[in-house]
PDB file of C-alpha atoms in Angstrom:
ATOM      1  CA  UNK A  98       3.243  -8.207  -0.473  1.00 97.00           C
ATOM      2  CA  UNK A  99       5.295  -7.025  -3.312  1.00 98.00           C
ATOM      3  CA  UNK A 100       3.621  -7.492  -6.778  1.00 98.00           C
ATOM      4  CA  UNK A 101       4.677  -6.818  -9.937  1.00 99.00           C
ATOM      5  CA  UNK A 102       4.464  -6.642 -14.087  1.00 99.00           C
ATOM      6  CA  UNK A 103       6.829  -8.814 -16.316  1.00 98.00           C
ATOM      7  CA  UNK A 104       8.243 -10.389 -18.721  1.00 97.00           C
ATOM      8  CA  UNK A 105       9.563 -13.875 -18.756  1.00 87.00           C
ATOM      9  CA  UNK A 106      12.741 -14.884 -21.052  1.00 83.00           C
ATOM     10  CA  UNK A 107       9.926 -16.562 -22.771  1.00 82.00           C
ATOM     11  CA  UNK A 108       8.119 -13.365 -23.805  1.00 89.00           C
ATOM     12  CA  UNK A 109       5.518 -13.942 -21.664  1.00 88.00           C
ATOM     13  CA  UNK A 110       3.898 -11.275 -19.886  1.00 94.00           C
ATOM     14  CA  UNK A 111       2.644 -12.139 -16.371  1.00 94.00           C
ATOM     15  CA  UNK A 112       2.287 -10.946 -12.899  1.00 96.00           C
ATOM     16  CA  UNK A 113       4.484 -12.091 -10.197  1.00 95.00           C
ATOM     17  CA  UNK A 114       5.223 -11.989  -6.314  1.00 96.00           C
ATOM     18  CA  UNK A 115       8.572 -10.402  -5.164  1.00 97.00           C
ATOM     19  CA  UNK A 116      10.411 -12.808  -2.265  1.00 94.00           C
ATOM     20  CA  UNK A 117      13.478 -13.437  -0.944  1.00 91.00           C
ATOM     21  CA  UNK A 118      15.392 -11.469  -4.449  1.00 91.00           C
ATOM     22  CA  UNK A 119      13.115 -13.965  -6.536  1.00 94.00           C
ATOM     23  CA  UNK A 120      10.154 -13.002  -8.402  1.00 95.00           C
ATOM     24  CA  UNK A 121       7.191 -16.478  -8.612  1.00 94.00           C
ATOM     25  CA  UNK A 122       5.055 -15.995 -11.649  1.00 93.00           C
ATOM     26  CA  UNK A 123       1.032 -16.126 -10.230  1.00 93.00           C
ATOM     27  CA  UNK A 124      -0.897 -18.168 -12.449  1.00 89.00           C
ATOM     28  CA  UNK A 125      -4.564 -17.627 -12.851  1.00 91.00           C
ATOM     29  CA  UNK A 126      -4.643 -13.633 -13.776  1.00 95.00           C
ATOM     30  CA  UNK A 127      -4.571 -11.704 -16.902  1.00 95.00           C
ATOM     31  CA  UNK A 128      -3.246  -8.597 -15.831  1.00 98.00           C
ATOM     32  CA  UNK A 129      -2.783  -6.957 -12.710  1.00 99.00           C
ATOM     33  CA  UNK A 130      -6.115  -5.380 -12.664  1.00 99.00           C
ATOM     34  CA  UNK A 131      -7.336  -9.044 -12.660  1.00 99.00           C
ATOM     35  CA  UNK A 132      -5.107  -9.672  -9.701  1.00 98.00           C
ATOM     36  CA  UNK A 133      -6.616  -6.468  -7.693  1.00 99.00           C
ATOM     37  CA  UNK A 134     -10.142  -7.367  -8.522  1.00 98.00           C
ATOM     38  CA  UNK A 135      -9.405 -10.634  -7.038  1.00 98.00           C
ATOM     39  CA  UNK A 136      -6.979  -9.923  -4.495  1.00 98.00           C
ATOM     40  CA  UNK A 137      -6.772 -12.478  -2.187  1.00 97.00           C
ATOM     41  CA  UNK A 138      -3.748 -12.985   0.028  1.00 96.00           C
ATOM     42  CA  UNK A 139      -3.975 -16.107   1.698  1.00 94.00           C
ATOM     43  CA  UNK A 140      -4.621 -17.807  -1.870  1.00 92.00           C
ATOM     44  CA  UNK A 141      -1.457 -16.344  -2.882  1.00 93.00           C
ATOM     45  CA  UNK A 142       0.350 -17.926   0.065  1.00 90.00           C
ATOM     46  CA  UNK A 143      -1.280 -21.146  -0.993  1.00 88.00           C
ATOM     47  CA  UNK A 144      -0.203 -20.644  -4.465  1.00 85.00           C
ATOM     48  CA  UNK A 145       3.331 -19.735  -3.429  1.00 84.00           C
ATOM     49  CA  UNK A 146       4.173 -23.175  -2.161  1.00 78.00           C
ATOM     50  CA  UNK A 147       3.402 -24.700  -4.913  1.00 73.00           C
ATOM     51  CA  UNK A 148       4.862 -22.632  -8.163  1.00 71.00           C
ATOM     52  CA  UNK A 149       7.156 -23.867 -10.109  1.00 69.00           C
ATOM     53  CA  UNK A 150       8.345 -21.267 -12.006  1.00 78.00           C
ATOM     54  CA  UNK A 151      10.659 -18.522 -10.546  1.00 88.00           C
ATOM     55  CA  UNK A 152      12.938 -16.039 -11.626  1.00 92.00           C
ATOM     56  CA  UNK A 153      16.286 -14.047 -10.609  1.00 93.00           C
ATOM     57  CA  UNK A 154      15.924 -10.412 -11.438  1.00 94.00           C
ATOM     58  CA  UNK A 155      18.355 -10.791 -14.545  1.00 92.00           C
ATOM     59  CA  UNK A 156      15.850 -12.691 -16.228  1.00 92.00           C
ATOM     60  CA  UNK A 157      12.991 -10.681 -16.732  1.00 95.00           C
ATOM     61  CA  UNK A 158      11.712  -7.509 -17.867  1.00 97.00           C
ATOM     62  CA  UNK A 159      10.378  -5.412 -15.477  1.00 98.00           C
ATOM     63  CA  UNK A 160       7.025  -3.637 -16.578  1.00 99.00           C
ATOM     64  CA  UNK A 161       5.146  -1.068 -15.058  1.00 99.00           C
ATOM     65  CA  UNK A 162       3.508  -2.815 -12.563  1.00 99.00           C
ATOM     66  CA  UNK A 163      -0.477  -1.913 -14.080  1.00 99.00           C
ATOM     67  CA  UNK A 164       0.202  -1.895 -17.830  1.00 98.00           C
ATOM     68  CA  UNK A 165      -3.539  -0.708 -18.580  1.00 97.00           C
ATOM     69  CA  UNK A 166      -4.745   1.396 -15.810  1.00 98.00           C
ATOM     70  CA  UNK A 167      -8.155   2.996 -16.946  1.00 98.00           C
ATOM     71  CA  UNK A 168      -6.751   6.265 -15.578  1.00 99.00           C
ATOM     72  CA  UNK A 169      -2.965   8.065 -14.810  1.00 99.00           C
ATOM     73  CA  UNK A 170      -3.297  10.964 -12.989  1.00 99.00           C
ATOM     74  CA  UNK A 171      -0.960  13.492 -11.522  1.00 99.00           C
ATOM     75  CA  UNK A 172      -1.009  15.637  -8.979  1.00 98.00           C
ATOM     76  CA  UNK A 173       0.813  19.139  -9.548  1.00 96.00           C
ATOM     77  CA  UNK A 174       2.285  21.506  -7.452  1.00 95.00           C
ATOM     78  CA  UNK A 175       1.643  19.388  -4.115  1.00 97.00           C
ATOM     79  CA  UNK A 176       4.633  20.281  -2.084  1.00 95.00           C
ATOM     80  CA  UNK A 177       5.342  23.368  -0.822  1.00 87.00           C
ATOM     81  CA  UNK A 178       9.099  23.675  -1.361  1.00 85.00           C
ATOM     82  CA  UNK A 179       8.250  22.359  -5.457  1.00 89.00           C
ATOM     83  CA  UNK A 180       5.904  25.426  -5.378  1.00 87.00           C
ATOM     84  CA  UNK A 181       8.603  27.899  -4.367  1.00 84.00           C
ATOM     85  CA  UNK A 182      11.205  26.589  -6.896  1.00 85.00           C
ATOM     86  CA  UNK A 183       8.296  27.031  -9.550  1.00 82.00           C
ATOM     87  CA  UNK A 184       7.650  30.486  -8.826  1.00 83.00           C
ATOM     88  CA  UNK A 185       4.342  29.261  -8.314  1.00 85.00           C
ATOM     89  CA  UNK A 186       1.354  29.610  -5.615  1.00 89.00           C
ATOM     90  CA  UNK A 187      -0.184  27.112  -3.390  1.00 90.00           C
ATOM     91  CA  UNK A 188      -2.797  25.950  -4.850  1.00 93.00           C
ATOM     92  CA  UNK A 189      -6.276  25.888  -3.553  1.00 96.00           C
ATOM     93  CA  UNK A 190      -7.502  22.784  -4.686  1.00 98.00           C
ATOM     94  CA  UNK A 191      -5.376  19.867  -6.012  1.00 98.00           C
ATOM     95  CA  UNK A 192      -3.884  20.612  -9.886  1.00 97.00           C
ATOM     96  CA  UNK A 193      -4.834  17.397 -11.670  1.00 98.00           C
ATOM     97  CA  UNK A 194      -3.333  16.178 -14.664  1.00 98.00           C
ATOM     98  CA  UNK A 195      -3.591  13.500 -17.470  1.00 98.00           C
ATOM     99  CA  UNK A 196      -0.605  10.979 -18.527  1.00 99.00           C
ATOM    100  CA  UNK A 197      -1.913   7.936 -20.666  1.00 98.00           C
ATOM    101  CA  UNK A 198      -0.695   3.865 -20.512  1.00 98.00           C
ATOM    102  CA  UNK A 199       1.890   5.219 -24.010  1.00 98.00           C
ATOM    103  CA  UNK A 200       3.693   6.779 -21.466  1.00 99.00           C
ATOM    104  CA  UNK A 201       4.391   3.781 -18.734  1.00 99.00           C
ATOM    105  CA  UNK A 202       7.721   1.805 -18.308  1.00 99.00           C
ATOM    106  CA  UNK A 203       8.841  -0.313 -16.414  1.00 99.00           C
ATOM    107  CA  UNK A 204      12.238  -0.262 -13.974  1.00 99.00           C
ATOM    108  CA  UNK A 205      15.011  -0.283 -16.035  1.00 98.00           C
ATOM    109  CA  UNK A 206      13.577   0.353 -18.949  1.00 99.00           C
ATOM    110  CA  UNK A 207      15.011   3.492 -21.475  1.00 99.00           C
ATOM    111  CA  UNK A 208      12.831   7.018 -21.192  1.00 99.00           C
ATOM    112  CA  UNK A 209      13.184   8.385 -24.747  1.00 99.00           C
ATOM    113  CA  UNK A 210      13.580  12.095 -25.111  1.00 99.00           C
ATOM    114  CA  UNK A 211      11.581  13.201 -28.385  1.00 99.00           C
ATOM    115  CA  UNK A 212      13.794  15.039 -30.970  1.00 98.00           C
ATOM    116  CA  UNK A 213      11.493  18.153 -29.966  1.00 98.00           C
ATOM    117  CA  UNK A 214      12.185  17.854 -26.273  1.00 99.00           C
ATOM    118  CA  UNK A 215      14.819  20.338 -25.598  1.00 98.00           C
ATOM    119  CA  UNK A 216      14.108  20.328 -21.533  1.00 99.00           C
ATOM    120  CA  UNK A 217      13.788  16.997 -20.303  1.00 99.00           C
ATOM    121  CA  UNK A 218      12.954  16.901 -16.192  1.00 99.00           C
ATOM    122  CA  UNK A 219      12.310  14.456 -13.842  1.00 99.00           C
ATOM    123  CA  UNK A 220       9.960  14.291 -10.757  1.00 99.00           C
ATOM    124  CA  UNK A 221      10.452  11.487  -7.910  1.00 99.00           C
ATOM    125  CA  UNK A 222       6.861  10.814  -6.875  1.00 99.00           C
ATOM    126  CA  UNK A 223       4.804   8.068  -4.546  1.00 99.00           C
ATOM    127  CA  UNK A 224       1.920   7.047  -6.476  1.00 99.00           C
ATOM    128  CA  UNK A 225      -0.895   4.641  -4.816  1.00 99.00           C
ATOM    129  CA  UNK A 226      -3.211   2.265  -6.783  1.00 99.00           C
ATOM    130  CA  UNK A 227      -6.700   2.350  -6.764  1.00 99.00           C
ATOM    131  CA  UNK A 228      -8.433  -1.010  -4.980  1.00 99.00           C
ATOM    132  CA  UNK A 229     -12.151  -0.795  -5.703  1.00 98.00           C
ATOM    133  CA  UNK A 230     -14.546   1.315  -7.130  1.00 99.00           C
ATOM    134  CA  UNK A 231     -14.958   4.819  -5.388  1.00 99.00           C
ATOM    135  CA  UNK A 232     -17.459   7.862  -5.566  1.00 99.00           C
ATOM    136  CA  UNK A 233     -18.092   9.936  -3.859  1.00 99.00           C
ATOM    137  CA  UNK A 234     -15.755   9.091  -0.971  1.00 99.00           C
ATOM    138  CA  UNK A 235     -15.715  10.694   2.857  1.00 98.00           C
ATOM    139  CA  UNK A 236     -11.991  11.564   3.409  1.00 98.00           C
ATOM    140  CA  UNK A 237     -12.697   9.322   6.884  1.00 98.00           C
ATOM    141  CA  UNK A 238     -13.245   6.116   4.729  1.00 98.00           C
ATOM    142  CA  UNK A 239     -10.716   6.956   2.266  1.00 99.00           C
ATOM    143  CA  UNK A 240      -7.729   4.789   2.545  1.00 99.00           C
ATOM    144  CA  UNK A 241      -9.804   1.669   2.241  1.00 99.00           C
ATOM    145  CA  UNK A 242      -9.775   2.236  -1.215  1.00 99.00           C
ATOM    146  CA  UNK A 243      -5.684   2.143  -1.284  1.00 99.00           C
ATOM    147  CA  UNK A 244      -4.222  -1.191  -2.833  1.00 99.00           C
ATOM    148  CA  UNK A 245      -0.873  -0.232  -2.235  1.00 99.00           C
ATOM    149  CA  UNK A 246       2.171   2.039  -3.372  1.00 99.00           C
ATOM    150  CA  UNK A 247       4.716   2.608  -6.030  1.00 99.00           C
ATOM    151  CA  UNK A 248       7.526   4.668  -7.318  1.00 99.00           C
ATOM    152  CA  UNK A 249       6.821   7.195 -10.420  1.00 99.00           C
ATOM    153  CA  UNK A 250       9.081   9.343 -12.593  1.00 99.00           C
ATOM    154  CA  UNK A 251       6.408  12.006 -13.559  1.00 99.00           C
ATOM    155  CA  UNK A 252       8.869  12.947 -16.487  1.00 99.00           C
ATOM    156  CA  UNK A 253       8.572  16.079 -18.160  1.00 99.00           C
ATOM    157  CA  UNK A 254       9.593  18.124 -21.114  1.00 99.00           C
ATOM    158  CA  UNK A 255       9.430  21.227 -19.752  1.00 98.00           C
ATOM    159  CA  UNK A 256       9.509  23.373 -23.420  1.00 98.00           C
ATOM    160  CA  UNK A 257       5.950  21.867 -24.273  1.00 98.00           C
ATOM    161  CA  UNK A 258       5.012  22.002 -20.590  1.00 97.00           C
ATOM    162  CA  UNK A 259       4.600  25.753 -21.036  1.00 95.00           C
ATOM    163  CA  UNK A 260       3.941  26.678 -24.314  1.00 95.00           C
ATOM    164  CA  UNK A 261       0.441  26.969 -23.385  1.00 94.00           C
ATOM    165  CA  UNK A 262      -1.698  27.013 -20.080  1.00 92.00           C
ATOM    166  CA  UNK A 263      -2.658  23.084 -20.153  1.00 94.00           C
ATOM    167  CA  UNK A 264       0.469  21.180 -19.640  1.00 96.00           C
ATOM    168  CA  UNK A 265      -0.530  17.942 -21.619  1.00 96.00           C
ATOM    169  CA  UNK A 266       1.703  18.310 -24.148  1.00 97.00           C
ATOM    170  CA  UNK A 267       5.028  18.016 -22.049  1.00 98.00           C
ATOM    171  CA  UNK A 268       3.845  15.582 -20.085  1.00 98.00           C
ATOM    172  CA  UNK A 269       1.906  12.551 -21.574  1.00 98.00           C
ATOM    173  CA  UNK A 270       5.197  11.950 -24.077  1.00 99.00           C
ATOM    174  CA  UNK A 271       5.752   8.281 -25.196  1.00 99.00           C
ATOM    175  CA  UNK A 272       7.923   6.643 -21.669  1.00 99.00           C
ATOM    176  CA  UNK A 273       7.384   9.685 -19.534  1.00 99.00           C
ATOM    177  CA  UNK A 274       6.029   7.967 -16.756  1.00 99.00           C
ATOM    178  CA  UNK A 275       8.541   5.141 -15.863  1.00 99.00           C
ATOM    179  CA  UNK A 276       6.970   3.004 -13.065  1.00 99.00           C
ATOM    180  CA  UNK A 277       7.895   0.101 -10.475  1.00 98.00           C
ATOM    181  CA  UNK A 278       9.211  -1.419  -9.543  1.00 99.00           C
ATOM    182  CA  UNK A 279       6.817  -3.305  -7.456  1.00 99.00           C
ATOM    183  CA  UNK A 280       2.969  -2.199  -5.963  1.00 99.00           C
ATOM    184  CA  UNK A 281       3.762  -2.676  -2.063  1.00 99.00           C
ATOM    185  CA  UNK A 282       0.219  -3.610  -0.848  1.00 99.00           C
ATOM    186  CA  UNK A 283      -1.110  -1.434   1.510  1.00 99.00           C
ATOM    187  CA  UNK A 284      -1.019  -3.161   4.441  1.00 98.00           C
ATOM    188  CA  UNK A 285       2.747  -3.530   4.298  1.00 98.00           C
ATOM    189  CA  UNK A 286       3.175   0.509   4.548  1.00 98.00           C
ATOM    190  CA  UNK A 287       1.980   1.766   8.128  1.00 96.00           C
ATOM    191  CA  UNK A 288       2.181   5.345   7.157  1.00 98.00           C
ATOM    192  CA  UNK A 289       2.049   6.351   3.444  1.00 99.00           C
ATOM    193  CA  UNK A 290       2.592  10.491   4.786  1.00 98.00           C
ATOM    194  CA  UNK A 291       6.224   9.760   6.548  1.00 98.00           C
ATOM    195  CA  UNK A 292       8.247   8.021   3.687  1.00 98.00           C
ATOM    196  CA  UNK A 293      11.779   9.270   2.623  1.00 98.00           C
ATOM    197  CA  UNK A 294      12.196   9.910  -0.868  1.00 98.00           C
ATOM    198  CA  UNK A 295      14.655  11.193  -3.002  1.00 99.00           C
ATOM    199  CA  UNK A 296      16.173  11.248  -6.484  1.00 99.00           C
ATOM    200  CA  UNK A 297      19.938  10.761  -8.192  1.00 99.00           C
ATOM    201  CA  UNK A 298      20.758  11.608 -11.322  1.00 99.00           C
ATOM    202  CA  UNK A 299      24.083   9.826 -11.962  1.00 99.00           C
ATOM    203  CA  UNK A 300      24.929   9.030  -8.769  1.00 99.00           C
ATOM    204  CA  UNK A 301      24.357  12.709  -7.663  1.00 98.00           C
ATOM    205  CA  UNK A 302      21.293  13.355  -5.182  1.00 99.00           C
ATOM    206  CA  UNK A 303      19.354  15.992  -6.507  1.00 98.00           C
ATOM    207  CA  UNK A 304      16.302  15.515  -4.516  1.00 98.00           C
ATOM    208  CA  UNK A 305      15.758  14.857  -0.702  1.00 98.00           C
ATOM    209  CA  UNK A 306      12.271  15.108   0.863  1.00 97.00           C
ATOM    210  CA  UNK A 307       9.309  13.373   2.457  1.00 97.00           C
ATOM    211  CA  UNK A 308       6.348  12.335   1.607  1.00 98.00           C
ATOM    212  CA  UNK A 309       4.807  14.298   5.497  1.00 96.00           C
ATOM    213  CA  UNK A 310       5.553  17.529   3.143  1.00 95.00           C
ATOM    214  CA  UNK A 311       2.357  16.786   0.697  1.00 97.00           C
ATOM    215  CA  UNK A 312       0.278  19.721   0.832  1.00 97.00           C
ATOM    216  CA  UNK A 313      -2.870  17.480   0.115  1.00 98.00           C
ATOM    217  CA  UNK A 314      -2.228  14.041   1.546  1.00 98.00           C
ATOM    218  CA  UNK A 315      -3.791  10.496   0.374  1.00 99.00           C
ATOM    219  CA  UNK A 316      -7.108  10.591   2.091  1.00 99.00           C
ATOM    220  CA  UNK A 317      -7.933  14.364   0.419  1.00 99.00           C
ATOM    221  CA  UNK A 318      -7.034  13.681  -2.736  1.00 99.00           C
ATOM    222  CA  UNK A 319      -9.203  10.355  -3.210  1.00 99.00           C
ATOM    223  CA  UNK A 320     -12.311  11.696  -1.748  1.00 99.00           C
ATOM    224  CA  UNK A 321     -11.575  14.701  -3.747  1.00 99.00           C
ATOM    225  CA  UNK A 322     -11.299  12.943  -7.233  1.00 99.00           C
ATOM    226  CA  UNK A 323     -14.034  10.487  -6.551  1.00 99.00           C
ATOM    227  CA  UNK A 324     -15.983  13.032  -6.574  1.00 99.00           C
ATOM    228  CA  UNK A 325     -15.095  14.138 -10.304  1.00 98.00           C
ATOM    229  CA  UNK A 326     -14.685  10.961 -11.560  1.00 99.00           C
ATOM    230  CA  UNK A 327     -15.337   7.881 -10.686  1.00 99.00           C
ATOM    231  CA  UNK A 328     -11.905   5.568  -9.659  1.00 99.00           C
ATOM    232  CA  UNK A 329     -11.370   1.942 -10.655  1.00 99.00           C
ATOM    233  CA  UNK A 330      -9.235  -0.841  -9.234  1.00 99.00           C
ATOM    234  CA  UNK A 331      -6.143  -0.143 -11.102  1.00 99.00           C
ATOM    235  CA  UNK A 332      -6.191   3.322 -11.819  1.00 99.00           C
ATOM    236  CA  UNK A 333      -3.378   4.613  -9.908  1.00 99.00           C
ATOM    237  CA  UNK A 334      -2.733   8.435  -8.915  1.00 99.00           C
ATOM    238  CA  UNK A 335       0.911  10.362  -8.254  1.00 99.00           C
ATOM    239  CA  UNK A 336       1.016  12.417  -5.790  1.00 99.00           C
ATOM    240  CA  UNK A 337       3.609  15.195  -6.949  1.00 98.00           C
ATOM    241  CA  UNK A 338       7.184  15.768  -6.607  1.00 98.00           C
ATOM    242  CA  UNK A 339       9.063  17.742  -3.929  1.00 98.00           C
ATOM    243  CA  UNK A 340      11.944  20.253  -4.916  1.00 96.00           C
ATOM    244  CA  UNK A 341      15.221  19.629  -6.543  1.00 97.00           C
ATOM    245  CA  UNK A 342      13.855  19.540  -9.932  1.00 97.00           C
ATOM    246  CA  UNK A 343      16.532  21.016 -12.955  1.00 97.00           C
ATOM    247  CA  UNK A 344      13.146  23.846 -13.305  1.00 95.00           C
ATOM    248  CA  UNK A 345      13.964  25.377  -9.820  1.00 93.00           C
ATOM    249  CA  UNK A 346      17.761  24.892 -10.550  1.00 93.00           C
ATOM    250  CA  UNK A 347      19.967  27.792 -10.885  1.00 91.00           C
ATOM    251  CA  UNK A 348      22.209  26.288 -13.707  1.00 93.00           C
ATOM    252  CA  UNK A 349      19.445  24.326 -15.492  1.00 97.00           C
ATOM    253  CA  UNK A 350      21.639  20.989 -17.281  1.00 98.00           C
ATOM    254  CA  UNK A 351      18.279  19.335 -19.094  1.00 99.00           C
ATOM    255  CA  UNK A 352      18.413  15.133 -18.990  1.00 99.00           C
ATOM    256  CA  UNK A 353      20.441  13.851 -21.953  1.00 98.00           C
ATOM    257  CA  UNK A 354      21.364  10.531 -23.775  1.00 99.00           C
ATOM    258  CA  UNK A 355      22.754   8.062 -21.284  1.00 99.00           C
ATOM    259  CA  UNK A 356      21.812   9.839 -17.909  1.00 99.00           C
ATOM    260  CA  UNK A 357      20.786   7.399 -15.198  1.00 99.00           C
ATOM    261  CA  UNK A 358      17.967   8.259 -12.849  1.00 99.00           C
ATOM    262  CA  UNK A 359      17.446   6.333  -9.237  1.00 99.00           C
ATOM    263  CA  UNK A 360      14.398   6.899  -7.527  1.00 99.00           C
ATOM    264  CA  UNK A 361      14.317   5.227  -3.817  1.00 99.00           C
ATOM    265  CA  UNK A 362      11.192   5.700  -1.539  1.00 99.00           C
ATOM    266  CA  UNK A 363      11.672   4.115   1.752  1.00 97.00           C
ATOM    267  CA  UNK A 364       9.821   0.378   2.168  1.00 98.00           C
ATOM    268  CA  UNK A 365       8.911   0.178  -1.911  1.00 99.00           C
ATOM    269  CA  UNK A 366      12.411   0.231  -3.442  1.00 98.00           C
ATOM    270  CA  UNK A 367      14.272   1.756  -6.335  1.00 99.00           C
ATOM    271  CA  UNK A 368      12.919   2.629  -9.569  1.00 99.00           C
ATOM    272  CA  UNK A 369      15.994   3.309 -12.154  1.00 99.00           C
ATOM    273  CA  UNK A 370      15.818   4.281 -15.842  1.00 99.00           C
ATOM    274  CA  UNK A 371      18.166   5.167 -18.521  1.00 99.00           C
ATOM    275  CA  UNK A 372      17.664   8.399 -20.709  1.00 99.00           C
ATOM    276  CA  UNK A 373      18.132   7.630 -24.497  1.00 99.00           C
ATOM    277  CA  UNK A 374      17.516  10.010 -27.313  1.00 99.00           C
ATOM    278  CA  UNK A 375      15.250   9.653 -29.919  1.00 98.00           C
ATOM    279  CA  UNK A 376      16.721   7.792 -32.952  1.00 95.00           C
TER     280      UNK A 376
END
């Protein structure tokens, strides 16, 4: 199934099922967190027949498809040709960082560069949501706690990034972490570790990769984390960005007002946002 976050031309926010280039509002959930914790797919097929209300694309507002995940986190440095563009070394464990629901939007919504963002990057990522509580997790058992996949624009202002050693500062910036546009539930995605991915900046691909490159795939990084902390249905983790990024470029051109990004990942879709500046 495709799910997904929005807003009606009512102004109502709701969660919805993507079919046939409609999107049918699901009654009976607050939130997509609700909708995890409840998941149930054959009562959504039973629902299905009989909504009333559906919508064309135009008509809504896309939102990130969780709004209020408990927890955002990103995984650095997690493909090897990123690494060499960075100047950096592979790491030993997975580099885990912080973004926070201020920075989620939806697909084709505006990412607003900050009047002190000088360096504005983007990073095509897949990011999977969390489906039920996990600790302590054996990598074995791991995907059972995937609800599905999205698309994320781990955006990042790469002048705050490294000021200091701890990157939060360029990273969890107000709409720096567009999302969407649609969770593709896991069962709909045979293999999460052989998905094409790849990122245009107007028009212009600037990256081209797949997801087999991850130097710490799915199953590692869950068990891995669960072990930190504990995950929650909704809490949804990005799994890094391959190379291509304007850091690694020889003739570094930063995002700037009106630059269109297009994220595609093969079997979840196209996430697209516009950059605007700061007014």
């Amino acid at each position: 199934m495709k799910l997904c976050t929005f807003i009606s031309y009512e102004g109502t926010e709701c969660v919805g099922l993507v079919k046939d280039n409609k999107i049918y509002r699901l009654s009976g959930y607050k939130d997509m967190i609700d909708l995890i914790q409840k998941y149930n797919p054959d009562k959504i097929e039973r629902d299905l027949k009989e909504a009333y209300n559906s919508f064309s694309f135009e008509e809504v507002t896309f939102m990130a498809p969780v709004t209020n995940p408990r927890k955002l986190i990103f995984i650095g440095l997690n493909y090897r040709d990123h690494i060499k563009e960075s100047n950096s070394t592979v790491p030993e464990f997975p580099v885990l960082f912080a973004k926070f629901s201020n920075s989620l939007i939806g697909n084709n919504q505006n990412v607003i560069i900050p009047r002190v963002v000088n360096k504005c990057d983007f990073e095509a990522e897949l990011a999977f949501v969390v489906g039920k509580t996990a600790k302590n997790v054996d990598i074995d058992n791991a995907m059972e706690y995937v609800f599905g996949y999205t698309i994320c624009n781990d955006v990042s202002a790469r002048d705050l990034q490294f000021r200091v050693s701890q990157w939060l500062s360029g990273k969890a910036i107000d709409t720096f972490a567009p999302m969407g546009p649609v969770i593709v539930t896991a069962d709909e995605i045979k293999d999460p570790h052989n998905l094409d991915i790849s990122c245009r900046i107007n028009g212009e691909l600037r990256q081209k990769s797949n997801t087999r490159e991850l130097i710490f795939n799915i199953p590692y990084l869950i068990s891995y984390i669960s072990k930190i902390m504990t995950l929650e249905p909704g809490d949804i983790i990005s799994t890094g960005t391959p190379q291509g990024v304007i850091l690694g470029a020889k003739d570094q051109v930063w995002l700037r007002e009106g630059d269109v990004c297009e994220i595609e990942i093969k079997n979840i879709g196209v996430l697209r946002n516009v950059f605007i500046n700061e007014k």
